[in-house]
CSV table of C-alpha atoms in Angstrom, one decimal:
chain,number,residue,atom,x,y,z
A,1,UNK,CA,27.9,69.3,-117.3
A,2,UNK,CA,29.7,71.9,-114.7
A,3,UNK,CA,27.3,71.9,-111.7
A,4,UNK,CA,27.4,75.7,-111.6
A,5,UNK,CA,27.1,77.7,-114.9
A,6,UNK,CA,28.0,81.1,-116.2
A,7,UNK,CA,28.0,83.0,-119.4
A,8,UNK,CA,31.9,84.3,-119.3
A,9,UNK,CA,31.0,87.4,-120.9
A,10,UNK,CA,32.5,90.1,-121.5
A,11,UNK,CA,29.3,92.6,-120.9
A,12,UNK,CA,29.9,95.5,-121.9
A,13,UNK,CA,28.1,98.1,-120.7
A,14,UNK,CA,27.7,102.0,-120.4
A,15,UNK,CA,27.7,104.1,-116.7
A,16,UNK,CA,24.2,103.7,-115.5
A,17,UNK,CA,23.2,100.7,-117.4
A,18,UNK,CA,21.2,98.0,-115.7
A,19,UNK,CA,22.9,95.1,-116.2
A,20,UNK,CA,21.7,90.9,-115.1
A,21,UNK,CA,23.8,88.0,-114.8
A,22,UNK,CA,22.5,84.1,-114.6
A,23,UNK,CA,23.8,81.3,-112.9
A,24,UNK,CA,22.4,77.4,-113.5
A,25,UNK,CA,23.6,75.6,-111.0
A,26,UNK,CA,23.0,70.9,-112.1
A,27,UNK,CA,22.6,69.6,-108.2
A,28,UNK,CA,19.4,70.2,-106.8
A,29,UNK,CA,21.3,69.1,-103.4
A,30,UNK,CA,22.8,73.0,-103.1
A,31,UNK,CA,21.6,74.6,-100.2
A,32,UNK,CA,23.0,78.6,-100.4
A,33,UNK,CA,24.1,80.4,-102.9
A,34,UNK,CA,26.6,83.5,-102.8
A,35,UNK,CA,27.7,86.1,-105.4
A,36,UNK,CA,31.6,87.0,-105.1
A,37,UNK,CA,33.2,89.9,-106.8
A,38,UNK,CA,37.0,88.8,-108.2
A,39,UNK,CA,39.2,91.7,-109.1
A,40,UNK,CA,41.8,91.0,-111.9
A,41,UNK,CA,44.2,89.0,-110.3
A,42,UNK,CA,43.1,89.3,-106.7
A,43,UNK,CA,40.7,87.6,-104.5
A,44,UNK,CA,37.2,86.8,-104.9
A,45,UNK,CA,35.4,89.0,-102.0
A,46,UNK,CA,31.4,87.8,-100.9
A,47,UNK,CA,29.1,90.2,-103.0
A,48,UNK,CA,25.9,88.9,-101.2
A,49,UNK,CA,24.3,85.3,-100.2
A,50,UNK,CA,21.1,84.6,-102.0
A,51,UNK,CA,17.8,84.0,-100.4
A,52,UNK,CA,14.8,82.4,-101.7
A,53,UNK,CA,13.1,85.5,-100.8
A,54,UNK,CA,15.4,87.7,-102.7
A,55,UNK,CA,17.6,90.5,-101.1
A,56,UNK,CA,18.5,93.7,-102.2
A,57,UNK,CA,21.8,95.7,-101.4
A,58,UNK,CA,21.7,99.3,-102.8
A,59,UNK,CA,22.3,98.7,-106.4
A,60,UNK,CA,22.6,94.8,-106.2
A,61,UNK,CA,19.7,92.3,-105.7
A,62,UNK,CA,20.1,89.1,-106.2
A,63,UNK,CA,17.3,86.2,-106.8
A,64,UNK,CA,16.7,82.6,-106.2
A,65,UNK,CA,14.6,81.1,-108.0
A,66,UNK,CA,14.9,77.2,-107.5
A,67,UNK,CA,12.4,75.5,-109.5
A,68,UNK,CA,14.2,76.4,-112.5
A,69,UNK,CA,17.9,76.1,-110.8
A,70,UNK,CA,19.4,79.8,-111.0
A,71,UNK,CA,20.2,82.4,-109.7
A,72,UNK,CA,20.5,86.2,-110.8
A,73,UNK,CA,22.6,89.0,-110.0
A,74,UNK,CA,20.8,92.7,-111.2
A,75,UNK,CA,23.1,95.9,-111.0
A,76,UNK,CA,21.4,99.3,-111.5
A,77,UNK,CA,23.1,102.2,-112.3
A,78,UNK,CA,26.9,100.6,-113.2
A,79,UNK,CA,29.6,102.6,-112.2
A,80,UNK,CA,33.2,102.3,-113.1
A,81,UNK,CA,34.1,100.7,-109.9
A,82,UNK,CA,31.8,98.0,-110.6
A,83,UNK,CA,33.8,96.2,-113.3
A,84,UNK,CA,34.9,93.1,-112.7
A,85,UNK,CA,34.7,89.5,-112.6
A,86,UNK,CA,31.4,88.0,-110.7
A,87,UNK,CA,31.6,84.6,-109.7
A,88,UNK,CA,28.3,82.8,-107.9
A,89,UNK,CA,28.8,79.8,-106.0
A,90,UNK,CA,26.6,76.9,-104.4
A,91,UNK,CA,27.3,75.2,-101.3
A,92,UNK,CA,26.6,71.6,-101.3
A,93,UNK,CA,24.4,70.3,-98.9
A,94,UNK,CA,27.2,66.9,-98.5
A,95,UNK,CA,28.2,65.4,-95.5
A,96,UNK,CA,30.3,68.4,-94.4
A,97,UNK,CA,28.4,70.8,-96.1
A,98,UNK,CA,31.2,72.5,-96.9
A,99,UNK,CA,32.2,72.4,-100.7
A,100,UNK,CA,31.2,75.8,-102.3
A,101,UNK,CA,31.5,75.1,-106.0
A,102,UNK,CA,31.7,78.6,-108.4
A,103,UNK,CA,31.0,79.0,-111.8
A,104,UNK,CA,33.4,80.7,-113.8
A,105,UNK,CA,32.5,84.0,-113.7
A,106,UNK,CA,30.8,85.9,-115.2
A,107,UNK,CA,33.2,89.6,-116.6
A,108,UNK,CA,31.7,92.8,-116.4
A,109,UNK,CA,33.1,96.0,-117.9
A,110,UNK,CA,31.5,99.5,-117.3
A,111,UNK,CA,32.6,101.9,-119.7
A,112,UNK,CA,32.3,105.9,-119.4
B,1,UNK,CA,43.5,92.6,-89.0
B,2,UNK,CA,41.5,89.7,-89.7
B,3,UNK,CA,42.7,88.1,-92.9
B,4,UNK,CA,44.2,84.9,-94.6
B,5,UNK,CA,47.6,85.2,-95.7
B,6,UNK,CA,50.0,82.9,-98.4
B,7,UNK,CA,53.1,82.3,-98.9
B,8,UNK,CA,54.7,82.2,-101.2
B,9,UNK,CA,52.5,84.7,-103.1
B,10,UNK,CA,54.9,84.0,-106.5
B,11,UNK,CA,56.8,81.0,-107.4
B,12,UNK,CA,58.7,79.4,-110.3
B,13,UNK,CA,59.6,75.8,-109.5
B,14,UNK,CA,60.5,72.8,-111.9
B,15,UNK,CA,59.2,69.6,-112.3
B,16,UNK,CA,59.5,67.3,-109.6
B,17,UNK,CA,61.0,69.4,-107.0
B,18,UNK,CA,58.3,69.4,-104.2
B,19,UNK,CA,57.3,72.8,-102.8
B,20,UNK,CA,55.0,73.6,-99.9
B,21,UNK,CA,52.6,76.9,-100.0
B,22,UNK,CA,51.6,78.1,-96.7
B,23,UNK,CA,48.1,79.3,-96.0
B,24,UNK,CA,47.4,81.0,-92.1
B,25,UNK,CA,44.3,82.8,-91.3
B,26,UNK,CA,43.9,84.7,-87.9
B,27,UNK,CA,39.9,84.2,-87.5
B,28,UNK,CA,39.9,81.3,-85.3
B,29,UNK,CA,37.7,79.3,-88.3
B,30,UNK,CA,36.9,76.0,-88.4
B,31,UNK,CA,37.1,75.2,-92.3
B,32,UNK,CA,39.7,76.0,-94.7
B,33,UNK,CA,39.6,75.2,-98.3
B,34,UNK,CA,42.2,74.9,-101.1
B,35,UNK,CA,41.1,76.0,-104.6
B,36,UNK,CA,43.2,76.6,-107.6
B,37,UNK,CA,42.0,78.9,-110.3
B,38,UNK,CA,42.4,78.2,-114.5
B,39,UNK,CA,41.0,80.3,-117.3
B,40,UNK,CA,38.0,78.8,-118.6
B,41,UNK,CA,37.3,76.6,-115.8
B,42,UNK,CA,37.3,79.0,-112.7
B,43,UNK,CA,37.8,78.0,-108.9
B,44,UNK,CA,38.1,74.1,-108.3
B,45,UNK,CA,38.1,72.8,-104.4
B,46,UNK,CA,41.3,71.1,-103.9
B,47,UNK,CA,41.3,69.9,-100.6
B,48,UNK,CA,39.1,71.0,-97.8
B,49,UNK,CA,39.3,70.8,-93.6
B,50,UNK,CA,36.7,70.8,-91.1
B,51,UNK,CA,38.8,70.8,-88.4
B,52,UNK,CA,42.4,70.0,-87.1
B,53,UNK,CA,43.4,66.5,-88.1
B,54,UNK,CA,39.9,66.6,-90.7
B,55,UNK,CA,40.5,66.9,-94.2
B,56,UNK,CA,38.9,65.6,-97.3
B,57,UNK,CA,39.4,65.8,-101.1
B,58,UNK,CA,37.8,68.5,-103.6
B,59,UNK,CA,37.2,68.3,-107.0
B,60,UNK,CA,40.8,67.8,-108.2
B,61,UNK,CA,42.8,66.4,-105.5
B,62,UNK,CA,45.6,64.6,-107.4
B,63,UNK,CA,49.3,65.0,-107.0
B,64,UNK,CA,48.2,67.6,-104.3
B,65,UNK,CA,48.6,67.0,-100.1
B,66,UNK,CA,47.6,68.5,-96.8
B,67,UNK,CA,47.9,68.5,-93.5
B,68,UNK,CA,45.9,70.4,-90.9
B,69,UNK,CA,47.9,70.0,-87.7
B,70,UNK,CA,46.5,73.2,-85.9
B,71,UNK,CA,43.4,75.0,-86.8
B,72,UNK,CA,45.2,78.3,-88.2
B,73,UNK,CA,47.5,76.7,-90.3
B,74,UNK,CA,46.3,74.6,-93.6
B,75,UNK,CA,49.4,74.0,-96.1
B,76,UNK,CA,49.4,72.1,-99.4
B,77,UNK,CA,52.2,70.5,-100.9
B,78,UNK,CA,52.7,69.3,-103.5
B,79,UNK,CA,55.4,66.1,-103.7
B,80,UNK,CA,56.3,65.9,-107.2
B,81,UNK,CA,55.1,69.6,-109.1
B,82,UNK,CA,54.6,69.0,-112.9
B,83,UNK,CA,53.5,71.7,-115.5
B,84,UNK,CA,49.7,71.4,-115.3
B,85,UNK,CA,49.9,72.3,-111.6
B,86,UNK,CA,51.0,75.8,-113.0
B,87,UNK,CA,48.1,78.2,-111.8
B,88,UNK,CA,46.6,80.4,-109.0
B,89,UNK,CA,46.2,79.1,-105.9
B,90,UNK,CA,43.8,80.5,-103.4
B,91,UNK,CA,43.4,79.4,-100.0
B,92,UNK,CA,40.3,80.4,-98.1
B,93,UNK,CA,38.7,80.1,-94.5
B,94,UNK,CA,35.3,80.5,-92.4
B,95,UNK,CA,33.8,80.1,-89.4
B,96,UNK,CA,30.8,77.6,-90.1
B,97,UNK,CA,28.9,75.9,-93.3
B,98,UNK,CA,27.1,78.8,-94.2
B,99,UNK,CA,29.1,81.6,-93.0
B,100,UNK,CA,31.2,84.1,-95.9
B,101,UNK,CA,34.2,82.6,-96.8
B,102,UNK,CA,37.3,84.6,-96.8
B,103,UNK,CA,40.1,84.2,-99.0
B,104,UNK,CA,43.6,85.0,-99.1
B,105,UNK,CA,45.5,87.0,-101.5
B,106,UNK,CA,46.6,83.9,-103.9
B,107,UNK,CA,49.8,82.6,-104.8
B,108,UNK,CA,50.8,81.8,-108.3
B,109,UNK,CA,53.0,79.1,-109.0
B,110,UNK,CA,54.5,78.3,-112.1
B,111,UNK,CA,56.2,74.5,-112.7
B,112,UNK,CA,58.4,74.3,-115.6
């Protein structure tokens, strides 16, 4: 089993749709978690980090919820622009505490 | 401008001609990370480095190198290319642990 999951999509969704992505993530070990935003065929850009407590970014909040291992991602009112590929990530808490695994993504498309 | 840059950011090679992808970032950051991208299985750490002279394997570190001589500069190589080393290549950088990662623009290599 991946350690960090994702339903690939696509979802489809209207302008101003509310639309939730999940993440499972295996290794109980993972200390942060991160949403990235990947345009088609360019770079994955940091979204948000995750907090226990939740955090909220105009139309993003994202959730942590650790007993069952995943974490969301909630978009209110999609726009256009928000199309495209979210990828969520969990740094391991290893001995450099530096490997950031992703899931595969998760592809959103807004339509008008 | 604060960014990570590749080169090359295209490149058709064949097999076993050994190639080296460049990967510079400008932020003074400690860690550097090589991923490679693949439909269906998303970002996979290559190689990672902590510091100059530090670096450790990923999650698919075969018939891959690097070298991490000075801290802006983290290059892969790869010795002997074959066919399933044909994908995306990202490299990304950041300060600390649990600071955003940055990542630069990609470079996709094709092996024939």
């Amino acid at each position: 089993r991946k350690e960090v999951e994702q339903d690939p999509g696509p979802f489809n969704v209207p302008e101003g749709a509310t639309v939730a992505f999940n993440c499972t993530y295996s290794n109980s070990a993972s200390q942060s978690f991160f949403w990235y935003r990947q345009d088609c065929r360019k770079e994955p850009k940091l979204l948000m980090s995750v907090y226990s407590s939740g955090n909220e970014d105009g139309r993003f909040t994202a959730q942590l919820n650790r007993a069952s291992q995943y974490i969301s991602l909630l978009i209110r009112d999609s726009k256009l622009s928000d199309s495209a590929t979210y990828l969520c990530a969990g740094l391991k808490n290893n001995n450099a505490g530096n490997m950031l695994t992703f899931g595969g993504g998760t592809r959103l498309m807004v339509k008008p | 401008e604060a960014q990570v840059t590749q080169n090359p950011r295209y490149l058709i090679t064949v097999t076993g001609k050994k190639l080296t992808v460049t990967c510079s970032q400008n932020m003074n950051h400690e860690y550097m990370s090589w991923y490679r991208q693949d439909p269906g299985l998303g970002l996979r750490q290559i190689y990672y480095s902590m510091n100059v002279e530090v670096t450790d394997k990923g999650d698919v570190p075969e018939g891959y190198k690097v070298s991490r001589k000075e801290k802006r500069n983290f290059p892969l190589i790869l010795e002997s290319p074959s066919p399933n080393q044909t994908s995306l290549y990202f490299c990304a950088s950041k300060l600390a642990p649990y600071n955003e990662q940055f990542f630069g623009p990609g470079t996709r290599l094709t092996v024939l």
